[in-house]
Short mmCIF file of C-alpha atoms in Angstrom, two decimals:
data_model
loop_
_atom_site.label_atom_id
_atom_site.label_comp_id
_atom_site.label_asym_id
_atom_site.label_seq_id
_atom_site.Cartn_x
_atom_site.Cartn_y
_atom_site.Cartn_z
CA MET A 1 20.54 19.78 -16.91
CA SER A 2 16.99 20.56 -16.61
CA GLU A 3 15.31 21.02 -13.20
CA PRO A 4 13.54 18.01 -11.77
CA SER A 5 9.67 17.90 -12.00
CA ARG A 6 7.91 19.42 -8.96
CA PHE A 7 4.44 18.18 -7.68
CA ASP A 8 1.99 20.44 -5.98
CA ARG A 9 -1.67 20.31 -4.69
CA GLY A 10 -2.66 18.65 -7.98
CA HIS A 11 -0.76 15.64 -6.79
CA THR A 12 -2.82 15.36 -3.73
CA ASP A 13 -5.96 15.82 -5.74
CA ASP A 14 -4.85 12.84 -7.97
CA LEU A 15 -4.22 10.87 -4.79
CA LEU A 16 -7.89 11.01 -3.76
CA THR A 17 -8.75 9.59 -7.23
CA PHE A 18 -6.16 6.89 -6.87
CA LEU A 19 -7.28 5.87 -3.45
CA ALA A 20 -10.95 5.72 -4.49
CA ALA A 21 -10.05 3.53 -7.66
CA SER A 22 -7.93 1.19 -5.69
CA PRO A 23 -10.08 -0.87 -3.22
CA THR A 24 -7.67 -3.80 -3.24
CA PRO A 25 -4.00 -4.63 -4.02
CA TYR A 26 -5.12 -6.06 -7.35
CA HIS A 27 -6.86 -2.70 -8.35
CA ALA A 28 -3.82 -0.64 -7.04
CA VAL A 29 -1.34 -2.46 -9.33
CA ALA A 30 -3.62 -2.25 -12.18
CA ASN A 31 -3.88 1.39 -11.78
CA THR A 32 -0.23 1.80 -11.17
CA ALA A 33 0.40 -0.17 -14.49
CA GLU A 34 -2.08 2.06 -16.34
CA ARG A 35 -0.11 5.03 -15.31
CA LEU A 36 3.20 3.65 -16.30
CA GLU A 37 1.77 2.75 -19.69
CA LYS A 38 0.76 6.34 -20.24
CA ALA A 39 4.46 7.42 -19.31
CA GLY A 40 5.86 4.91 -21.98
CA PHE A 41 6.54 1.85 -19.87
CA ARG A 42 5.67 -1.63 -21.30
CA GLN A 43 4.77 -4.87 -19.30
CA VAL A 44 7.17 -7.87 -19.59
CA ALA A 45 6.08 -11.25 -18.76
CA GLU A 46 8.18 -13.36 -16.32
CA THR A 47 7.75 -16.27 -18.49
CA ASP A 48 9.43 -14.58 -21.48
CA ALA A 49 13.10 -14.15 -22.20
CA TRP A 50 14.07 -10.53 -21.46
CA ASP A 51 16.19 -8.44 -23.69
CA GLY A 52 18.66 -5.58 -22.63
CA THR A 53 16.89 -2.66 -24.40
CA SER A 54 16.57 0.71 -22.77
CA GLY A 55 13.26 2.18 -21.60
CA GLY A 56 10.69 1.57 -18.97
CA LYS A 57 9.44 -1.89 -18.04
CA TYR A 58 7.31 -3.55 -15.36
CA VAL A 59 6.35 -6.92 -14.11
CA LEU A 60 2.77 -7.61 -12.46
CA ARG A 61 2.44 -10.72 -10.28
CA GLY A 62 -0.87 -10.79 -8.19
CA GLY A 63 -1.00 -7.67 -6.01
CA ALA A 64 2.51 -6.75 -6.61
CA ILE A 65 4.30 -4.68 -9.12
CA VAL A 66 8.07 -3.89 -9.96
CA ALA A 67 8.83 -1.20 -12.57
CA TRP A 68 12.09 0.06 -13.73
CA PHE A 69 13.75 2.37 -16.30
CA VAL A 70 16.98 1.46 -18.10
CA PRO A 71 18.73 4.59 -19.31
CA GLU A 72 20.29 4.49 -22.75
CA GLY A 73 23.71 2.94 -22.75
CA ALA A 74 23.42 1.68 -18.91
CA ALA A 75 26.20 -0.72 -18.20
CA PRO A 76 25.25 -4.14 -16.64
CA HIS A 77 26.84 -3.13 -13.28
CA THR A 78 24.77 0.23 -13.06
CA PRO A 79 23.25 0.55 -9.50
CA PHE A 80 19.65 0.89 -8.67
CA ARG A 81 17.72 3.39 -6.83
CA ILE A 82 14.56 1.74 -5.49
CA VAL A 83 11.35 3.13 -4.01
CA GLY A 84 9.69 0.36 -2.08
CA ALA A 85 6.10 0.45 -0.79
CA HIS A 86 3.24 -2.00 -0.17
CA THR A 87 -0.12 -2.44 -1.68
CA ASP A 88 -2.14 -4.09 0.96
CA SER A 89 -4.04 -2.57 3.87
CA PRO A 90 -5.76 -4.12 6.95
CA ASN A 91 -9.49 -5.15 6.30
CA LEU A 92 -12.15 -7.82 6.38
CA ARG A 93 -11.62 -10.55 3.81
CA VAL A 94 -14.15 -13.03 2.47
CA LYS A 95 -13.72 -16.67 3.63
CA PRO A 96 -13.73 -19.71 1.33
CA ARG A 97 -17.53 -20.51 2.18
CA PRO A 98 -18.82 -16.96 2.31
CA ASP A 99 -22.50 -17.66 2.63
CA THR A 100 -23.84 -17.52 6.15
CA GLY A 101 -26.54 -15.93 8.29
CA ALA A 102 -28.76 -16.10 11.33
CA HIS A 103 -32.26 -14.91 12.71
CA GLY A 104 -33.46 -13.74 9.30
CA PHE A 105 -30.24 -11.88 8.21
CA ARG A 106 -28.09 -13.02 5.35
CA GLN A 107 -24.40 -12.41 6.24
CA VAL A 108 -20.96 -12.85 4.60
CA ALA A 109 -18.32 -14.83 6.51
CA VAL A 110 -15.23 -12.76 6.81
CA GLU A 111 -11.62 -13.17 8.25
CA ILE A 112 -9.61 -10.47 9.79
CA TYR A 113 -6.63 -9.36 7.47
CA GLY A 114 -3.55 -7.73 9.29
CA GLY A 115 -4.16 -5.56 12.23
CA PRO A 116 -7.22 -3.30 11.56
CA LEU A 117 -8.81 -0.95 14.13
CA LEU A 118 -11.74 -3.14 14.39
CA ASN A 119 -14.13 -0.51 15.75
CA SER A 120 -13.59 1.51 12.62
CA TRP A 121 -15.42 -1.03 10.46
CA LEU A 122 -18.53 -0.91 12.49
CA ASP A 123 -21.76 0.87 11.04
CA ARG A 124 -19.93 1.73 8.01
CA ASP A 125 -21.28 1.31 4.43
CA LEU A 126 -19.08 -1.28 2.83
CA GLY A 127 -18.43 -2.44 -0.77
CA LEU A 128 -16.78 -5.58 -1.97
CA ALA A 129 -13.94 -5.85 -4.45
CA GLY A 130 -11.07 -8.08 -5.39
CA ARG A 131 -10.07 -10.67 -7.91
CA LEU A 132 -12.11 -13.54 -9.46
CA THR A 133 -10.38 -16.55 -11.13
CA LEU A 134 -12.27 -18.21 -14.08
CA ARG A 135 -12.35 -21.87 -15.16
CA ASP A 136 -9.79 -20.97 -17.83
CA GLY A 137 -7.33 -19.72 -15.41
CA SER A 138 -7.71 -16.01 -16.33
CA THR A 139 -8.67 -13.51 -13.65
CA ARG A 140 -11.18 -10.56 -13.66
CA LEU A 141 -11.19 -7.65 -11.31
CA VAL A 142 -14.47 -6.88 -9.67
CA ASN A 143 -15.59 -3.86 -7.73
CA VAL A 144 -18.95 -3.37 -6.11
CA ASP A 145 -18.33 0.10 -5.03
CA ARG A 146 -21.73 0.96 -3.40
CA PRO A 147 -23.43 0.16 -0.03
CA LEU A 148 -23.60 -3.62 0.07
CA LEU A 149 -22.45 -4.80 3.52
CA ARG A 150 -22.53 -3.53 7.08
CA VAL A 151 -21.25 -4.69 10.44
CA PRO A 152 -23.91 -3.29 12.92
CA GLN A 153 -22.80 -2.47 16.29
CA LEU A 154 -24.81 -3.58 19.33
CA ALA A 155 -27.04 -0.92 20.75
CA ILE A 156 -25.72 0.60 24.02
CA HIS A 157 -29.18 -0.38 25.60
CA LEU A 158 -28.04 -4.11 25.31
CA ASP A 159 -24.43 -3.41 26.57
CA ARG A 160 -24.34 -0.73 29.18
CA SER A 161 -20.79 -1.62 30.13
CA VAL A 162 -19.45 -0.45 26.92
CA SER A 163 -19.30 3.20 28.13
CA ALA A 164 -17.32 2.28 31.40
CA ASP A 165 -15.31 -0.83 30.10
CA GLY A 166 -14.80 0.09 26.51
CA LEU A 167 -15.86 -1.66 23.31
CA LYS A 168 -14.76 -5.31 23.28
CA LEU A 169 -15.13 -7.29 19.94
CA ASP A 170 -14.87 -10.90 19.37
CA LYS A 171 -13.33 -11.33 16.00
CA GLN A 172 -15.35 -14.43 15.05
CA ARG A 173 -18.85 -13.54 16.51
CA HIS A 174 -19.02 -9.69 16.23
CA LEU A 175 -17.51 -8.72 12.75
CA GLN A 176 -19.58 -10.85 10.23
CA PRO A 177 -21.36 -8.22 7.95
CA ILE A 178 -25.07 -8.20 6.96
CA TRP A 179 -25.88 -8.05 3.32
CA GLY A 180 -29.67 -8.85 3.19
CA LEU A 181 -32.69 -10.59 4.66
CA GLY A 182 -33.90 -14.18 4.50
CA ASP A 183 -33.86 -17.46 6.49
CA ASP A 184 -32.58 -19.63 3.65
CA VAL A 185 -28.73 -19.52 3.28
CA HIS A 186 -27.56 -21.04 0.07
CA ASP A 187 -23.97 -21.87 -0.77
CA GLY A 188 -22.90 -19.84 -3.88
CA ASP A 189 -25.12 -16.99 -3.53
CA LEU A 190 -22.35 -14.39 -3.02
CA ILE A 191 -20.41 -15.72 -5.90
CA ALA A 192 -23.37 -15.83 -8.17
CA PHE A 193 -24.22 -12.26 -7.33
CA LEU A 194 -20.57 -11.26 -8.44
CA GLU A 195 -20.75 -13.24 -11.50
CA GLU A 196 -23.83 -11.37 -12.50
CA GLU A 197 -22.27 -7.89 -11.53
CA SER A 198 -19.32 -8.79 -13.75
CA GLY A 199 -21.21 -10.09 -16.67
CA LEU A 200 -20.01 -13.65 -16.22
CA ALA A 201 -21.83 -16.88 -16.90
CA PRO A 202 -23.10 -18.73 -13.89
CA GLY A 203 -20.42 -21.19 -12.61
CA GLU A 204 -17.63 -19.56 -14.42
CA VAL A 205 -15.80 -18.24 -11.23
CA THR A 206 -13.80 -21.10 -9.57
CA GLY A 207 -11.66 -19.04 -7.27
CA TRP A 208 -11.75 -15.70 -5.41
CA ASP A 209 -9.78 -13.19 -3.40
CA LEU A 210 -12.35 -10.78 -2.10
CA MET A 211 -12.29 -8.01 0.58
CA THR A 212 -14.48 -5.27 1.96
CA HIS A 213 -13.85 -1.55 1.67
CA SER A 214 -15.57 1.68 2.84
CA VAL A 215 -17.49 3.31 0.04
CA GLU A 216 -17.21 6.87 1.56
CA ALA A 217 -15.03 8.85 -0.89
CA PRO A 218 -11.68 10.20 0.09
CA ALA A 219 -11.99 14.05 0.82
CA TYR A 220 -10.19 17.12 2.00
CA LEU A 221 -11.16 17.87 5.57
CA GLY A 222 -11.01 20.88 7.95
CA ARG A 223 -11.78 24.67 7.96
CA ASP A 224 -8.96 25.31 5.35
CA GLN A 225 -9.08 21.80 3.83
CA ASP A 226 -5.57 21.23 4.89
CA LEU A 227 -6.20 17.58 5.82
CA VAL A 228 -7.12 14.51 3.84
CA ALA A 229 -9.47 11.79 4.99
CA GLY A 230 -9.47 8.51 3.27
CA PRO A 231 -8.86 4.77 3.15
CA ARG A 232 -5.71 2.81 2.48
CA MET A 233 -3.29 5.63 2.87
CA ASP A 234 -1.17 2.90 4.46
CA ASN A 235 0.27 2.41 2.06
CA LEU A 236 -1.23 3.53 -1.22
CA LEU A 237 -0.09 7.17 -0.56
CA SER A 238 3.60 5.97 -1.02
CA LEU A 239 2.91 3.84 -3.95
CA HIS A 240 1.01 6.60 -5.54
CA ALA A 241 4.07 8.99 -4.84
CA GLY A 242 6.36 6.29 -6.16
CA VAL A 243 4.70 5.82 -9.50
CA ALA A 244 4.72 9.67 -9.97
CA ALA A 245 8.23 9.88 -9.13
CA LEU A 246 9.47 7.11 -11.26
CA ALA A 247 7.49 8.45 -14.37
CA SER A 248 9.12 11.81 -13.71
CA ALA A 249 12.64 10.33 -13.35
CA ALA A 250 12.17 8.38 -16.51
CA ALA A 251 11.88 11.52 -18.33
CA ARG A 252 15.44 12.53 -17.48
CA GLU A 253 18.26 12.06 -19.96
CA ASP A 254 21.26 12.06 -17.56
CA LEU A 255 20.37 9.20 -15.08
CA GLN A 256 23.38 7.68 -13.37
CA TYR A 257 21.15 5.03 -11.64
CA ILE A 258 18.41 2.66 -12.74
CA PRO A 259 15.17 3.88 -11.12
CA VAL A 260 12.83 1.23 -9.59
CA LEU A 261 9.37 1.10 -8.00
CA ALA A 262 8.54 -1.99 -6.12
CA GLY A 263 5.10 -2.32 -4.66
CA PHE A 264 4.70 -5.45 -2.49
CA ASP A 265 1.61 -7.20 -1.28
CA HIS A 266 1.21 -8.85 2.19
CA GLU A 267 3.19 -6.33 4.39
CA GLU A 268 0.45 -6.27 6.89
CA ASN A 269 0.86 -10.02 7.65
CA GLY A 270 4.49 -10.40 7.50
CA SER A 271 5.55 -10.14 3.75
CA GLN A 272 6.09 -13.90 3.49
CA SER A 273 4.61 -14.76 0.07
CA ASP A 274 5.78 -14.74 -3.60
CA THR A 275 4.46 -11.31 -3.88
CA GLY A 276 5.68 -9.93 -0.52
CA ALA A 277 8.88 -8.23 0.33
CA ASP A 278 10.19 -11.37 1.81
CA GLY A 279 9.77 -13.29 -1.37
CA PRO A 280 12.00 -13.49 -4.51
CA LEU A 281 10.20 -10.98 -6.76
CA LEU A 282 12.32 -7.91 -6.40
CA GLY A 283 15.76 -9.81 -6.40
CA GLY A 284 14.61 -11.82 -9.53
CA VAL A 285 13.74 -8.67 -11.42
CA LEU A 286 16.94 -6.80 -10.58
CA GLU A 287 18.97 -9.82 -11.44
CA ARG A 288 17.27 -10.45 -14.79
CA SER A 289 17.66 -6.79 -15.65
CA VAL A 290 21.50 -7.18 -15.11
CA PHE A 291 21.88 -10.31 -17.00
CA ALA A 292 19.60 -9.20 -19.89
CA ARG A 293 22.08 -6.32 -20.53
CA GLY A 294 24.77 -8.89 -20.71
CA GLY A 295 26.01 -8.77 -17.15
CA SER A 296 27.66 -11.41 -15.20
CA TYR A 297 27.47 -12.44 -11.49
CA GLU A 298 30.24 -9.94 -10.78
CA ASP A 299 28.18 -7.09 -12.47
CA ARG A 300 25.17 -8.10 -10.37
CA ALA A 301 27.25 -7.92 -7.23
CA ARG A 302 28.59 -4.61 -8.06
CA ALA A 303 25.14 -3.25 -9.11
CA PHE A 304 23.74 -4.48 -5.70
CA ALA A 305 26.59 -3.01 -3.74
CA GLY A 306 25.84 0.59 -5.09
CA THR A 307 22.14 0.32 -4.73
CA VAL A 308 19.99 2.13 -2.24
CA CYS A 309 16.25 1.55 -1.40
CA LEU A 310 13.84 3.98 0.11
CA SER A 311 11.27 1.95 1.94
CA SER A 312 8.37 4.36 1.97
CA ASP A 313 5.49 3.59 4.44
CA THR A 314 3.29 5.59 6.56
CA GLY A 315 4.22 6.54 10.18
CA HIS A 316 2.56 8.04 13.19
CA ALA A 317 2.16 11.89 13.46
CA VAL A 318 1.89 13.09 17.05
CA HIS A 319 -1.44 12.66 18.22
CA PRO A 320 -2.91 15.74 19.98
CA ASN A 321 -4.94 13.71 22.40
CA TYR A 322 -2.35 11.08 23.12
CA ALA A 323 1.09 13.04 23.08
CA GLU A 324 2.36 10.98 25.82
CA ARG A 325 2.36 7.94 23.68
CA HIS A 326 5.20 9.42 21.55
CA ASP A 327 8.90 9.91 22.17
CA PRO A 328 9.08 13.39 24.02
CA THR A 329 11.71 14.86 21.77
CA HIS A 330 10.46 13.49 18.56
CA HIS A 331 7.08 14.78 17.53
CA PRO A 332 6.38 14.49 13.72
CA ARG A 333 3.65 16.95 12.71
CA VAL A 334 1.26 16.64 9.83
CA ASN A 335 2.48 18.83 6.76
CA GLY A 336 6.01 18.97 8.21
CA GLY A 337 7.26 16.81 5.44
CA PRO A 338 8.30 13.12 5.24
CA ILE A 339 9.53 11.32 8.19
CA LEU A 340 12.75 9.44 8.48
CA LYS A 341 12.23 6.28 10.67
CA VAL A 342 14.85 5.18 13.03
CA ASN A 343 15.00 2.38 15.42
CA VAL A 344 18.31 0.92 16.86
CA ASN A 345 16.93 -2.59 17.04
CA ASN A 346 16.49 -2.66 13.32
CA ARG A 347 12.84 -2.52 13.30
CA TYR A 348 13.68 0.19 10.73
CA ALA A 349 16.63 -0.29 8.38
CA THR A 350 17.87 3.34 8.68
CA ASP A 351 21.52 4.08 9.73
CA GLY A 352 23.58 7.24 9.70
CA SER A 353 24.65 6.84 6.12
CA GLY A 354 21.16 6.11 5.04
CA ARG A 355 20.05 9.15 6.79
CA ALA A 356 22.58 11.18 4.71
CA VAL A 357 21.21 9.80 1.30
CA PHE A 358 17.68 10.92 2.32
CA ALA A 359 18.76 14.29 3.64
CA SER A 360 20.55 14.93 0.42
CA ALA A 361 17.53 14.02 -1.68
CA CYS A 362 15.35 16.37 0.45
CA GLU A 363 17.82 19.06 0.19
CA LYS A 364 17.94 18.76 -3.59
CA ALA A 365 14.09 18.80 -3.73
CA GLY A 366 13.81 21.78 -1.23
CA VAL A 367 11.60 19.46 1.07
CA PRO A 368 11.74 19.64 4.87
CA PHE A 369 11.84 16.30 6.57
CA GLN A 370 11.26 15.02 10.28
CA THR A 371 12.38 12.23 12.33
CA PHE A 372 10.50 9.48 14.13
CA VAL A 373 11.38 7.08 16.93
CA SER A 374 9.21 5.18 19.15
CA ASN A 375 8.68 6.01 22.74
CA ASN A 376 11.09 3.59 24.75
CA SER A 377 8.18 2.19 26.77
CA MET A 378 6.31 0.97 23.61
CA PRO A 379 7.18 -1.60 21.15
CA CYS A 380 8.12 -0.32 17.63
CA GLY A 381 6.30 -1.27 14.40
CA THR A 382 8.19 -2.35 11.31
CA THR A 383 7.83 -2.53 7.56
CA ILE A 384 9.43 -3.75 4.35
CA GLY A 385 12.74 -2.00 5.00
CA PRO A 386 14.60 -4.44 7.28
CA ILE A 387 13.29 -7.27 5.15
CA THR A 388 14.53 -5.75 1.89
CA ALA A 389 17.96 -4.88 3.36
CA ALA A 390 18.49 -8.38 4.87
CA ARG A 391 17.14 -10.44 1.87
CA HIS A 392 19.01 -8.50 -0.89
CA GLY A 393 21.96 -7.04 1.03
CA ILE A 394 21.19 -3.49 -0.18
CA LYS A 395 21.30 -0.26 1.84
CA THR A 396 17.80 0.58 2.81
CA VAL A 397 16.28 3.62 4.52
CA ASP A 398 12.81 3.66 6.00
CA ILE A 399 10.73 6.83 5.45
CA GLY A 400 7.17 7.77 4.90
CA VAL A 401 4.45 10.30 5.64
CA ALA A 402 3.12 10.99 9.16
CA ILE A 403 -0.59 10.24 9.39
CA LEU A 404 -3.23 9.72 12.18
CA SER A 405 -5.68 6.85 12.67
CA MET A 406 -3.20 4.32 11.03
CA HIS A 407 -4.97 1.01 10.28
CA SER A 408 -8.47 2.62 10.64
CA ALA A 409 -10.94 2.21 7.78
CA ARG A 410 -10.44 5.78 7.16
CA GLU A 411 -7.07 7.51 7.89
CA LEU A 412 -5.94 11.14 8.09
CA CYS A 413 -2.92 13.05 6.65
CA GLY A 414 -2.00 16.58 5.81
CA ASP A 415 -2.69 17.96 2.18
CA GLN A 416 0.95 18.90 1.59
CA ASP A 417 2.82 15.92 2.71
CA PRO A 418 1.88 13.65 -0.32
CA TYR A 419 3.36 15.92 -2.74
CA LEU A 420 6.57 16.77 -0.43
CA LEU A 421 7.13 12.97 -0.45
CA ALA A 422 6.85 12.67 -4.21
CA ASN A 423 9.24 15.50 -4.67
CA ALA A 424 11.83 13.90 -2.38
CA LEU A 425 11.33 10.54 -4.15
CA VAL A 426 12.07 12.30 -7.54
CA ALA A 427 15.25 13.79 -6.17
CA PHE A 428 16.19 10.38 -4.83
CA LEU A 429 15.62 8.35 -8.01
CA GLU A 430 17.52 10.95 -10.09
CA GLY A 431 20.49 10.63 -7.93
#
């Protein structure tokens, strides 16, 4: 048996490229699909009949993707090994009637998506990207990746209390970005601009899903460049590691499981959509894979009973300025390896047997890992792990990479942790 593929600093270099090229969930899954295609995977349509052939396949639905590799001769009851992640990140998203303005400024009306650190979006050069839907029902990705929008902060001279009382932002009044000058606001100006940017005829766009992003490029940071600063690490860092691990596992000839990558949308607002973890997408794909290989409901039940999912999402590294906010005996450190997330109230799905699965994968990969629990005095966050476990009845383990500035427009991680995570995921998918 050949040794598993190993990722190194080059993996982190590639992560920076992936982050910059993926300003929205739609771009993230398109870039994931492109990487899978290069690894020999092929797209299958949900509206087509599926066959039971071996090889790599994937399904795209909006901002979500599910990809899997069927080894030669895999039985219908062969269990799955799943890496789960999400594609969305908190940001400012364009409203249905986007054209607005006041006092000589043209503005774009936005709504708050998820739970962003709102102050991190102030005085930052923003681009605009997303998905345009055309009259014929087709879609077109758009990415204006240059300084286009800005949410200007109020000068301290006009709010002296900000130094003593802290910044207080009204989500409706204070976060509408500026994108030009003029007293006349015309409905349709923004969409007309995007049609021109995309080479489309006027009036061709009838629907849109648009969001802002920071145009500052991801970069290494620090004296020794041992940190990485960039947008959307929560959770494109996990998606990027997952696709690299799936492609690596698919090159093996002795797989005992069917490796799967599931990238869901809408985790940041509850996962309840047809592309979210609480929707039917993953279960439908897994079941159809079983049935396409001639399996029965009994085979499906056997396959699910032996399946394990690693739900990979970023977590909290101990903050040097706020160490008291963390559990006193659990201080995950940047570049200390991936974290195992535990919460006895099932905000995370990890239990002792799941810990053993992850520990075995890390040992096989030669990767250290850490454990995260919340301070008892603070509420614990959650992710797709408990949803996946409850909806599909499969063993799920919550893991991730420890970062700082989670939900900021620009987050911070260690330069080694992305490839340590990817190495652990390869070992897990190979079984």
